[in-house]
């Protein structure tokens, strides 16, 4: 073991999550490189470190620190060096020299005990003197707090956030109610707070623990699409989480309702429990929908006459349902148009747009995802944006307490339009619907288009289905499959699947193929052949444009296994092809990747062939796909090219936002369309192998669907009407408000 004692000259690297630090330390003119975990340290500080000297193959001799102690500067030179290092805001090298020259070895005692005397030094006011003293004291307190929090297994980064939130109060918070951390600090969930509480000696039946556990259970339910839970299920799930009897939990629900943290209602003869923000979110959405639902005053004849003229001029053929949709769009504040593939939704939207244009109305188009907005633009010839862009999303700094997003368009700054048309509405969750409605004034027409038989939104709620089922709004359901669409087996078979009818898999087809394989490896081999060799020429597309979609993440044909295998075939390692391993996945130049969480702040550029930026913006969203173009190990950056040439640089730390996308889950395909899709069909959990899942997958294909696997499994999926039950109360809230008006 070796011991060194000196001042920290430079912090070369620091991981704020775990405190791992590389620093240079100077002792008697000799410089040492120290590596290890330091609770909290600044340049200029004196430390005594104990550790072992090792020889690094690249960086040479360095000390791996096992323990260290921060020392008060002992001589005037050390004091001057510390104060002049920038460790104390407002003191530079010149002022540090004057302070130490005035107070000599007594400098630090003066700062702590008689700070007002610092104003005796030229250039230091009384206000500045108190600020210097406060900083010195805060640094001392913060260092002690860091060491205290480390004992609870809290990372350095989180410890800093906790100290910034509570200051010296953190000791009483951790002692009395560590669960407050889950409410106050982004990044602290119930489970982390529970572990801290266990180390702090909090009893398992603590009131704080039970209440926090109930809210955590409801929050977890929103990740499964629910906005509430039946009381019985809540008690069961919370009991399992907390490892206590349901009776101990039940008595707290009324207290939490009085504290306005829960809302308890009756539904279908049972008590249901909301986290209060979700109840009021549903209520707010229902009220805004009701306010938009205004009836127009034009007679049907006044609409049908110019519509007939428009149809002749534009050579548009509409059936009676489509005509009804246009009439309702003109005369309704709120209209829902729904229907499956090939039923003329696009033709209907285009006709509505043309009619509104003829009336000189301002129209805005949007969809929930970038891919869906791109499809809408191509289908209509008018610019469609994501709903986030329509609402002018502004990202907030990542260290802001209101982590997430802020929309510039809201009730105070509404959208300037006569009509707003939203496509793929089945993907819109309760959060996004509330934000959209806030930005639409009554009097503006809102037209919601979507296929209610698709999978529901990833986020909480069942917005489109609840709105239709409420019976409170104008709904036009398009059911006729048009002649051109009947020539597509994709369309015909999608409707058969939706009706629960078996599809004749042996029938010869140009666009709906079933390849029988009964072994996972044989299925994978067939899919590789299709994607690599057979389909690109057949559908006139690149290999990367053809999408493999599977029901599940885990298992023999799950996303995780498939992506590892497909990467080796479609983008194998090569000389000069850079790689980076992160979270157990190897990312390689040329890989197809997908963004898996919304990042509102990340910047993108569109560059010309010389690399000069031509356009800039912010935001990459969950489901966006791209190709890795460069991996720079020196700068620790991965550059991904997304649609329309948007280039995004990810730091190595941000790679957790990406995953390989040679195969994706069917859930992730919502709102997208691909030239061809390949779907493995093999056994899996019954709750995943459902009719609406396979229906969604088939309807994502533009030119060709290839199913590879076992016909009996496919037949079972068509028969399986089971949809994962989604607890959503928007329908009830809409009906309540309709009855009151």
XYZ file of C-alpha atoms in Angstrom:
741
model
C 0.000 0.000 0.000
C 1.133 3.527 -0.792
C 0.051 6.860 0.721
C 0.113 10.240 -1.018
C -0.915 13.633 0.356
C -1.305 16.664 -1.864
C -3.687 18.956 -3.716
C -6.020 18.006 -6.586
C -4.602 19.804 -9.603
C -7.082 18.577 -12.246
C -10.125 16.302 -12.430
C -9.605 14.548 -15.775
C -12.747 12.391 -15.764
C -15.721 11.932 -13.484
C -18.775 9.649 -13.682
C -21.472 11.531 -11.767
C -23.580 8.381 -11.284
C -21.060 6.364 -9.263
C -18.364 8.920 -8.393
C -15.614 7.105 -10.338
C -12.923 9.738 -10.911
C -9.552 10.095 -12.609
C -7.560 13.019 -11.202
C -4.018 14.351 -11.037
C -2.625 15.071 -7.562
C 0.534 17.073 -6.792
C 2.633 16.280 -3.715
C 5.834 18.255 -3.153
C 6.124 19.016 -6.881
C 5.558 15.345 -7.858
C 2.442 14.578 -9.961
C 0.405 11.374 -9.485
C -2.620 9.995 -11.345
C -5.300 8.686 -8.966
C -8.293 6.565 -9.959
C -11.171 5.490 -7.724
C -14.548 6.430 -6.301
C -14.656 9.863 -4.631
C -17.821 11.009 -2.857
C -17.492 14.674 -3.713
C -14.310 16.501 -4.602
C -13.152 19.744 -6.214
C -9.966 20.889 -7.866
C -7.636 22.605 -5.381
C -8.645 20.450 -2.405
C -6.080 18.699 -0.205
C -6.469 14.930 0.183
C -4.559 12.059 1.713
C -5.134 8.884 -0.305
C -4.208 5.255 0.369
C -4.040 2.701 -2.445
C -1.917 0.490 -4.636
C 0.297 1.635 -7.477
C -0.388 -0.097 -10.810
C 0.961 0.203 -14.346
C -1.742 0.954 -16.933
C -0.784 -0.207 -20.481
C -1.861 3.145 -21.995
C -1.829 5.738 -19.192
C 1.260 4.544 -17.324
C 1.671 4.482 -13.535
C -1.416 5.325 -11.481
C -2.734 4.775 -7.984
C -5.956 2.813 -7.464
C -7.389 4.498 -4.368
C -8.927 2.325 -1.633
C -9.571 5.088 0.899
C -9.005 8.812 1.154
C -9.497 11.706 3.549
C -10.012 15.372 2.726
C -7.593 17.545 4.690
C -7.894 21.192 5.550
C -5.106 23.130 3.775
C -2.299 23.333 6.322
C 0.011 26.019 4.962
C -0.682 29.378 3.352
C 0.415 28.186 -0.101
C -2.124 25.327 0.036
C -4.854 27.689 1.249
C -4.147 30.132 -1.575
C -4.091 27.322 -4.136
C -7.465 25.961 -2.949
C -9.216 29.343 -2.869
C -7.779 30.351 -6.259
C -8.791 27.059 -7.946
C -12.343 28.211 -8.622
C -13.736 25.969 -5.868
C -15.301 29.069 -4.266
C -17.342 31.177 -6.697
C -16.160 34.799 -6.939
C -12.582 34.160 -5.802
C -9.874 34.129 -8.460
C -6.135 33.682 -8.032
C -5.425 37.393 -7.331
C -8.161 37.741 -4.680
C -7.137 34.421 -3.067
C -3.596 35.768 -2.714
C -4.862 38.989 -1.028
C -7.115 37.052 1.428
C -4.322 34.667 2.484
C -1.789 37.523 2.715
C -4.169 39.325 5.096
C -5.169 36.401 7.379
C -2.300 33.926 6.820
C -2.777 30.554 8.611
C -5.984 31.858 10.232
C -7.777 32.170 6.821
C -10.159 29.186 7.101
C -11.069 29.879 10.754
C -11.949 33.472 9.772
C -14.151 32.202 6.888
C -16.066 29.854 9.193
C -16.246 31.861 12.446
C -15.797 35.572 11.566
C -16.760 35.833 7.872
C -17.574 39.566 8.124
C -13.823 40.227 8.547
C -13.224 39.148 4.919
C -14.459 42.633 3.963
C -11.163 43.973 5.398
C -9.589 42.713 2.150
C -9.601 45.108 -0.798
C -12.232 44.046 -3.354
C -14.425 42.116 -0.878
C -17.746 43.713 0.120
C -19.732 42.599 3.187
C -22.238 40.875 0.900
C -19.446 39.025 -0.915
C -17.843 38.067 2.399
C -21.070 36.401 3.567
C -21.422 34.642 0.186
C -17.872 33.217 0.445
C -18.546 32.002 3.986
C -21.835 30.419 2.948
C -20.174 28.570 0.050
C -17.412 27.192 2.252
C -20.033 25.973 4.752
C -22.242 24.501 1.996
C -19.312 22.600 0.504
C -18.542 21.148 3.907
C -22.224 20.221 4.418
C -22.561 18.804 0.915
C -19.471 16.624 1.324
C -20.882 15.238 4.575
C -24.262 14.690 2.887
C -22.642 12.840 -0.040
C -20.866 10.485 2.348
C -24.078 9.983 4.338
C -26.164 9.201 1.228
C -23.513 6.827 -0.133
C -24.160 4.622 2.898
C -27.689 4.087 1.537
C -26.376 2.957 -1.864
C -27.427 6.212 -3.575
C -25.457 7.180 -6.715
C -23.462 10.400 -6.759
C -25.698 11.996 -9.395
C -28.846 11.252 -7.414
C -27.213 12.300 -4.138
C -26.537 15.756 -5.611
C -30.211 16.053 -6.694
C -31.381 15.011 -3.210
C -29.094 17.535 -1.518
C -30.210 20.301 -3.909
C -33.866 19.502 -3.140
C -33.682 19.246 0.657
C -30.352 20.718 1.809
C -29.710 19.990 5.496
C -33.335 18.731 5.791
C -32.375 15.524 3.972
C -31.394 13.834 7.270
C -34.882 14.256 8.739
C -36.536 13.263 5.410
C -34.557 10.006 5.264
C -35.207 9.282 8.915
C -38.959 10.037 8.938
C -40.265 9.457 5.381
C -37.821 8.301 2.690
C -40.851 7.694 0.424
C -41.078 11.464 -0.032
C -38.071 11.069 -2.356
C -40.280 9.181 -4.846
C -42.687 12.160 -4.948
C -40.074 14.921 -5.077
C -37.034 13.648 -7.005
C -37.138 12.623 -10.697
C -35.333 9.303 -11.012
C -36.326 7.974 -7.583
C -39.100 5.402 -7.790
C -40.898 3.516 -5.050
C -38.496 0.568 -5.152
C -35.428 2.742 -4.639
C -37.156 4.698 -1.873
C -38.214 1.376 -0.301
C -34.619 0.118 -0.286
C -33.450 3.370 1.332
C -36.264 3.065 3.902
C -35.237 -0.515 4.700
C -31.669 0.621 5.380
C -33.023 3.502 7.478
C -34.989 1.033 9.632
C -38.523 2.053 8.529
C -41.115 -0.646 9.371
C -42.839 -2.508 6.497
C -46.298 -1.408 7.742
C -45.324 2.277 7.927
C -48.165 4.583 6.793
C -45.748 6.408 4.479
C -44.666 3.127 2.879
C -48.205 1.882 2.290
C -49.402 5.160 0.720
C -46.346 5.367 -1.523
C -46.819 1.726 -2.537
C -50.457 2.351 -3.529
C -49.490 5.274 -5.784
C -46.639 3.251 -7.266
C -49.039 0.392 -8.086
C -51.394 2.806 -9.881
C -48.463 4.371 -11.748
C -47.278 0.923 -12.871
C -50.822 0.229 -14.106
C -50.595 3.241 -16.453
C -47.583 1.550 -18.104
C -50.025 -1.247 -19.054
C -52.516 1.249 -20.521
C -54.835 1.609 -17.491
C -56.021 4.932 -16.081
C -57.467 3.272 -12.937
C -57.656 -0.106 -11.202
C -60.626 -1.843 -9.600
C -60.143 -1.620 -5.825
C -59.862 -5.413 -5.535
C -57.019 -5.553 -8.094
C -55.274 -2.542 -6.563
C -55.317 -4.148 -3.103
C -54.089 -7.461 -4.505
C -51.213 -5.905 -6.490
C -50.201 -3.480 -3.726
C -50.334 -6.310 -1.171
C -47.956 -8.376 -3.300
C -45.625 -5.392 -3.757
C -45.583 -4.406 -0.082
C -45.698 -7.988 1.292
C -48.451 -7.073 3.765
C -52.120 -8.037 4.141
C -54.675 -6.147 1.969
C -56.561 -5.106 5.134
C -53.571 -2.950 6.191
C -53.778 -1.129 2.843
C -57.566 -0.719 2.568
C -57.850 1.578 5.574
C -55.445 4.077 3.963
C -57.433 4.593 0.755
C -59.962 6.965 2.325
C -57.176 9.060 3.905
C -55.478 9.303 0.515
C -58.766 10.406 -1.055
C -59.129 13.138 1.597
C -55.537 14.185 0.796
C -56.634 14.451 -2.883
C -54.064 11.844 -3.945
C -56.740 9.333 -5.011
C -60.237 9.462 -6.501
C -62.555 6.534 -5.690
C -65.665 6.000 -7.834
C -68.322 3.353 -8.482
C -68.367 1.599 -11.871
C -70.467 -1.420 -12.843
C -71.250 -2.012 -9.175
C -67.576 -2.031 -8.110
C -65.290 0.535 -6.522
C -62.521 1.764 -8.809
C -59.451 3.775 -7.769
C -57.631 6.480 -9.749
C -54.430 8.356 -9.033
C -56.138 11.761 -8.895
C -54.289 13.281 -11.877
C -55.663 10.596 -14.219
C -59.257 11.041 -13.052
C -59.099 14.794 -13.649
C -57.309 14.242 -16.962
C -60.201 12.075 -18.192
C -62.749 14.555 -16.845
C -60.967 17.446 -18.551
C -60.784 15.583 -21.890
C -64.486 14.688 -21.682
C -65.427 18.329 -20.970
C -63.310 19.683 -23.864
C -64.715 17.083 -26.287
C -68.226 18.066 -25.224
C -67.452 21.770 -25.781
C -66.123 21.085 -29.293
C -69.166 19.036 -30.279
C -71.130 21.918 -31.810
C -73.687 21.410 -34.604
C -73.347 23.553 -37.765
C -76.223 25.411 -39.415
C -75.732 24.587 -43.120
C -78.486 22.496 -44.670
C -77.525 19.164 -46.217
C -78.500 20.500 -49.655
C -76.100 23.454 -49.238
C -73.282 20.952 -48.698
C -74.239 18.240 -51.205
C -74.591 20.625 -54.193
C -70.997 22.008 -54.115
C -69.746 18.513 -53.136
C -71.307 17.012 -56.276
C -69.656 19.725 -58.364
C -66.299 19.037 -56.672
C -66.615 15.285 -57.343
C -67.193 15.910 -61.055
C -64.315 18.374 -61.366
C -61.852 16.196 -59.452
C -63.267 12.881 -60.758
C -63.767 11.564 -57.222
C -66.069 8.588 -56.670
C -67.680 8.408 -53.223
C -70.161 5.941 -51.769
C -73.028 7.148 -49.580
C -71.067 6.646 -46.319
C -68.193 8.754 -47.629
C -70.617 11.492 -48.732
C -72.132 11.357 -45.239
C -68.627 11.761 -43.759
C -68.024 14.936 -45.812
C -71.448 16.367 -44.852
C -70.822 15.620 -41.161
C -67.287 17.099 -41.376
C -68.722 20.382 -42.626
C -71.542 20.489 -40.072
C -69.866 19.012 -36.962
C -67.495 20.522 -34.458
C -66.273 16.991 -33.762
C -66.357 14.002 -36.130
C -64.880 10.490 -35.938
C -64.232 8.569 -39.172
C -63.289 4.926 -38.687
C -62.851 1.910 -40.935
C -60.467 -0.865 -41.913
C -57.989 -0.999 -44.824
C -59.387 -0.392 -48.325
C -62.578 1.306 -47.082
C -61.680 4.715 -48.517
C -60.531 6.667 -45.463
C -57.818 8.430 -47.496
C -60.213 9.340 -50.345
C -62.658 10.685 -47.743
C -59.976 12.804 -46.036
C -58.816 14.155 -49.411
C -62.376 15.116 -50.380
C -62.932 16.855 -47.030
C -59.683 18.799 -47.543
C -60.717 19.840 -51.086
C -64.177 20.906 -49.873
C -62.735 22.957 -46.994
C -60.276 24.552 -49.427
C -63.125 25.552 -51.724
C -64.652 27.318 -48.716
C -61.292 29.080 -48.107
C -60.844 27.402 -44.739
C -57.490 27.005 -42.962
C -56.686 23.288 -42.463
C -54.038 21.571 -40.316
C -53.110 17.871 -40.633
C -51.312 15.740 -38.036
C -50.651 12.183 -36.852
C -49.143 10.711 -33.667
C -45.818 9.540 -35.186
C -43.349 10.806 -37.771
C -43.950 7.800 -40.032
C -47.746 8.203 -39.846
C -47.409 11.942 -40.608
C -45.185 11.132 -43.597
C -47.792 8.657 -44.908
C -50.522 11.266 -44.472
C -48.462 13.835 -46.409
C -47.900 11.373 -49.265
C -51.587 10.381 -49.368
C -53.037 13.912 -49.315
C -50.337 16.054 -50.925
C -50.576 18.423 -47.937
C -48.005 18.821 -45.186
C -48.859 16.724 -42.137
C -46.881 17.040 -38.926
C -46.599 14.971 -35.791
C -49.038 16.120 -33.107
C -46.014 17.146 -31.032
C -44.789 19.447 -33.803
C -48.304 20.747 -34.477
C -48.509 21.782 -30.823
C -45.011 23.320 -31.053
C -43.346 21.197 -28.460
C -40.523 22.845 -26.557
C -38.174 20.578 -24.608
C -37.201 21.639 -21.113
C -33.676 21.146 -19.737
C -33.138 17.595 -18.486
C -32.319 18.765 -14.965
C -35.599 20.681 -14.718
C -38.106 19.327 -12.208
C -40.822 19.343 -14.888
C -38.886 16.794 -16.944
C -40.680 15.958 -20.167
C -42.296 18.482 -22.427
C -44.072 21.770 -22.763
C -46.392 22.664 -25.644
C -46.365 26.269 -26.845
C -49.866 25.731 -28.260
C -52.447 25.509 -25.475
C -55.613 27.191 -24.215
C -53.803 30.546 -24.043
C -52.214 30.163 -27.490
C -54.587 27.940 -29.530
C -54.029 26.612 -33.041
C -54.974 29.079 -35.752
C -57.149 26.889 -37.998
C -60.739 26.325 -39.111
C -60.260 22.540 -39.164
C -57.781 20.072 -37.657
C -57.593 16.519 -39.066
C -55.803 13.818 -37.036
C -54.971 10.432 -38.612
C -54.148 7.151 -36.777
C -56.120 8.342 -33.736
C -56.131 4.843 -32.205
C -52.510 5.578 -31.213
C -53.377 8.729 -29.242
C -53.281 8.246 -25.461
C -55.071 10.297 -22.798
C -52.025 12.577 -22.199
C -51.660 13.569 -25.857
C -55.422 13.949 -26.372
C -55.612 16.371 -23.446
C -52.722 18.445 -24.867
C -54.308 18.481 -28.337
C -57.748 19.527 -27.086
C -56.298 22.351 -24.983
C -54.991 23.897 -28.217
C -58.316 23.718 -30.115
C -60.934 26.396 -29.526
C -64.657 25.555 -29.760
C -65.670 26.553 -33.287
C -62.660 24.833 -34.848
C -63.673 21.530 -36.466
C -61.796 18.473 -35.159
C -61.865 15.367 -37.382
C -60.408 12.189 -35.883
C -59.598 9.354 -38.305
C -58.517 5.865 -37.298
C -59.084 2.130 -37.287
C -60.636 1.232 -33.943
C -59.694 -2.440 -34.442
C -55.962 -1.667 -34.368
C -54.009 -2.116 -31.162
C -54.743 0.681 -28.669
C -52.211 3.372 -27.746
C -48.992 2.414 -25.977
C -49.711 5.077 -23.355
C -52.642 5.001 -20.892
C -56.278 5.211 -21.993
C -58.424 3.853 -24.800
C -59.369 7.206 -26.264
C -60.776 6.422 -29.732
C -62.775 3.354 -28.616
C -64.152 5.164 -25.541
C -65.260 8.115 -27.669
C -67.068 5.827 -30.146
C -68.604 3.636 -27.418
C -69.935 6.683 -25.547
C -72.461 7.295 -28.361
C -72.091 11.038 -27.768
C -70.375 12.081 -30.998
C -70.902 11.830 -34.757
C -69.227 8.632 -35.959
C -69.072 7.573 -39.608
C -67.998 3.935 -39.957
C -66.712 3.084 -43.454
C -67.351 -0.602 -44.222
C -67.380 -0.980 -48.011
C -64.165 -2.407 -49.486
C -63.596 -0.645 -52.789
C -63.099 -2.559 -56.031
C -59.400 -1.762 -56.330
C -58.816 -2.874 -52.732
C -60.657 -6.192 -53.287
C -57.842 -7.157 -55.664
C -55.445 -7.113 -52.712
C -55.388 -10.234 -50.547
C -53.795 -8.111 -47.812
C -56.985 -6.037 -47.571
C -59.405 -8.950 -48.056
C -57.631 -11.156 -45.505
C -57.262 -8.303 -42.986
C -61.056 -7.941 -42.975
C -61.472 -11.714 -42.626
C -59.110 -11.691 -39.647
C -61.041 -8.795 -38.094
C -64.332 -10.705 -38.494
C -62.770 -13.857 -37.003
C -62.964 -15.796 -40.290
C -60.191 -18.222 -41.153
C -57.891 -17.220 -44.025
C -57.242 -19.862 -46.756
C -53.455 -20.120 -46.372
C -52.994 -22.555 -49.273
C -54.459 -20.144 -51.818
C -52.029 -18.810 -54.421
C -51.552 -15.096 -53.852
C -49.298 -12.321 -55.106
C -49.267 -10.321 -51.870
C -50.277 -12.627 -48.973
C -47.894 -15.588 -48.544
C -47.657 -18.273 -45.859
C -44.464 -20.364 -45.622
C -44.847 -23.412 -43.379
C -42.062 -24.034 -40.855
C -42.423 -25.710 -37.469
C -39.071 -24.989 -35.836
C -37.827 -21.563 -34.624
C -34.453 -21.873 -36.366
C -36.111 -22.921 -39.636
C -38.459 -19.921 -39.325
C -35.482 -17.591 -38.833
C -33.568 -19.045 -41.794
C -36.615 -18.595 -44.056
C -37.048 -14.982 -42.886
C -33.395 -14.168 -43.582
C -33.745 -15.555 -47.131
C -36.908 -13.487 -47.682
C -35.449 -10.222 -46.373
C -32.018 -10.632 -47.931
C -32.766 -12.246 -51.301
C -36.409 -12.731 -52.291
C -38.422 -9.669 -51.264
C -36.251 -6.613 -52.171
C -36.559 -7.244 -55.917
C -40.167 -8.430 -55.626
C -41.458 -5.249 -53.960
C -38.783 -2.934 -55.441
C -37.411 -1.904 -52.051
C -34.146 -1.990 -50.107
C -33.487 -4.790 -47.616
C -33.685 -2.298 -44.747
C -37.143 -1.096 -45.848
C -38.584 -4.605 -45.354
C -39.676 -5.080 -41.752
C -39.742 -8.211 -39.607
C -42.436 -7.867 -36.911
C -42.977 -10.314 -34.055
C -45.529 -10.462 -31.219
C -42.990 -10.659 -28.387
C -39.680 -9.345 -27.042
C -38.425 -12.562 -25.407
C -38.289 -16.157 -26.551
C -37.141 -18.151 -29.584
C -38.632 -15.668 -32.086
C -38.587 -12.618 -29.809
C -37.117 -9.265 -30.828
C -34.015 -9.625 -28.660
C -32.896 -12.976 -30.128
C -33.905 -12.100 -33.696
C -31.966 -8.833 -33.758
C -28.747 -10.528 -32.624
C -29.046 -13.173 -35.371
C -30.230 -10.808 -38.131
C -27.401 -8.361 -37.407
C -24.838 -11.110 -38.072
C -26.399 -11.876 -41.468
C -27.449 -8.419 -42.644
C -24.592 -6.340 -41.179
C -21.712 -8.618 -40.149
C -18.484 -7.264 -38.623
C -15.948 -6.062 -41.157
C -12.496 -4.510 -41.301
C -12.739 -0.807 -40.614
C -16.402 -1.079 -39.547
C -16.560 0.620 -36.138
C -18.489 -0.966 -33.252
C -19.590 0.005 -29.753
C -20.942 -2.351 -27.102
C -23.531 -0.896 -24.720
C -26.053 -2.524 -22.363
C -25.165 -5.957 -23.721
C -25.794 -4.987 -27.379
C -23.162 -4.412 -30.074
C -23.938 -1.382 -32.247
C -22.168 -1.328 -35.624
C -21.878 1.174 -38.469
C -24.642 0.244 -40.919
C -27.028 -1.101 -38.272
C -30.762 -0.429 -38.503
C -31.871 1.111 -35.185
C -35.013 2.496 -33.557
C -35.477 5.287 -31.012
C -37.365 3.746 -28.070
C -38.277 6.829 -26.021
C -39.270 10.399 -26.835
C -36.306 12.774 -26.647
C -37.600 16.296 -27.122
C -34.248 18.051 -26.661
C -31.863 16.067 -28.871
C -30.681 18.088 -31.884
C -30.710 16.969 -35.536
C -29.217 18.405 -38.718
C -29.857 17.852 -42.411
C -26.462 18.102 -44.117
C -25.493 18.488 -47.773
C -22.977 16.189 -49.508
C -20.126 18.270 -48.081
C -21.409 17.823 -44.509
C -22.580 21.432 -44.209
C -25.863 21.804 -42.203
C -28.807 22.905 -44.380
C -31.547 22.574 -41.763
C -31.668 22.100 -37.983
C -34.217 21.131 -35.368
C -34.816 19.214 -32.156
C -36.670 16.039 -31.215
C -36.488 12.341 -32.045
C -39.496 10.261 -31.065
C -40.344 6.761 -29.901
C -40.564 4.546 -33.016
C -38.360 6.665 -35.319
C -36.020 4.423 -37.356
C -32.575 5.170 -38.746
C -29.205 3.800 -39.823
C -25.932 4.171 -37.872
C -23.601 6.117 -40.184
C -20.597 6.701 -37.909
C -19.178 5.601 -34.552
C -16.487 7.963 -33.217
C -14.776 6.259 -30.274
C -12.552 9.296 -29.599
C -15.482 11.755 -29.315
C -17.693 8.955 -27.889
C -20.456 9.709 -30.412
C -22.725 7.557 -32.575
C -24.260 9.323 -35.605
C -27.639 8.034 -36.811
C -29.403 9.080 -40.016
C -33.210 9.197 -39.685
C -35.905 9.879 -42.310
C -35.374 12.875 -44.597
C -31.628 12.894 -43.906
C -31.888 14.042 -40.285
C -28.491 13.313 -38.687
C -28.418 12.898 -34.899
C -25.347 12.522 -32.686
C -25.803 10.288 -29.630
C -23.255 10.210 -26.831
C -22.300 6.689 -25.736
C -24.356 7.309 -22.554
C -27.456 7.923 -24.711
C -27.290 4.549 -26.496
C -29.886 3.220 -24.054
C -32.377 5.282 -26.125
C -31.697 3.099 -29.184
C -32.178 -0.559 -30.000
C -31.510 -2.690 -33.072
C -34.535 -2.702 -35.388
C -34.020 -5.530 -37.885
C -36.973 -6.998 -35.988
C -39.495 -4.976 -33.963
C -42.568 -5.836 -31.906
C -45.932 -5.455 -33.624
C -46.828 -2.860 -30.978
C -43.923 -0.696 -32.178
C -45.179 -0.870 -35.807
C -48.330 1.141 -35.129
C -48.808 4.064 -37.501
C -46.133 2.771 -39.890
C -46.354 1.247 -43.353
C -43.653 -0.862 -45.021
C -43.288 -2.152 -48.624
C -43.298 -5.689 -47.196
C -43.598 -7.210 -43.737
C -42.410 -10.611 -42.558
C -44.172 -12.091 -39.518
C -42.901 -15.189 -37.653
C -45.816 -17.331 -36.426
C -44.840 -19.569 -33.513
C -46.252 -20.402 -30.101
C -46.277 -17.693 -27.451
C -48.262 -16.372 -24.461
C -52.023 -16.447 -25.208
C -52.462 -12.837 -24.080
C -50.058 -11.759 -26.881
C -51.224 -14.110 -29.643
C -54.445 -12.219 -30.339
C -56.652 -11.297 -33.286
C -56.120 -7.550 -33.091
C -52.338 -8.078 -32.872
C -52.138 -10.135 -36.098
C -54.667 -7.752 -37.732
C -52.424 -4.779 -36.885
C -49.358 -6.601 -38.257
C -51.004 -7.543 -41.571
C -52.331 -4.005 -42.153
C -48.804 -2.528 -41.871
C -47.858 -3.984 -45.294
C -48.223 -1.973 -48.477
C -47.311 -4.550 -51.158
C -46.664 -7.924 -49.524
C -47.207 -9.886 -46.287
C -45.116 -13.005 -45.617
C -46.091 -15.160 -42.648
C -43.550 -17.841 -41.720
C -44.380 -20.594 -39.263
C -47.214 -22.849 -38.125
C -50.706 -22.515 -39.720
C -52.439 -23.755 -36.552
C -50.812 -20.955 -34.492
C -52.015 -18.375 -37.049
C -55.525 -19.887 -36.897
C -55.425 -19.698 -33.102
C -54.538 -16.007 -33.232
C -57.487 -15.281 -35.554
C -59.798 -17.144 -33.138
C -58.362 -15.438 -30.038
C -60.635 -12.431 -29.470
C -59.041 -11.799 -26.087
C -57.782 -8.265 -25.797
C -55.805 -7.324 -22.777
C -58.419 -5.634 -20.600
C -57.713 -1.937 -20.422
C -59.243 -0.022 -17.519
C -60.225 3.363 -18.902
C -63.038 5.636 -17.713
C -63.209 8.238 -20.489
C -66.460 6.756 -21.841
C -68.103 7.143 -18.405
C -66.797 10.696 -17.982
C -68.182 11.643 -21.448
C -71.592 10.112 -20.633
C -71.734 11.934 -17.261
C -71.033 15.316 -18.879
C -73.520 14.648 -21.713
C -76.258 13.891 -19.133
C -75.532 17.132 -17.276
C -75.871 19.318 -20.394
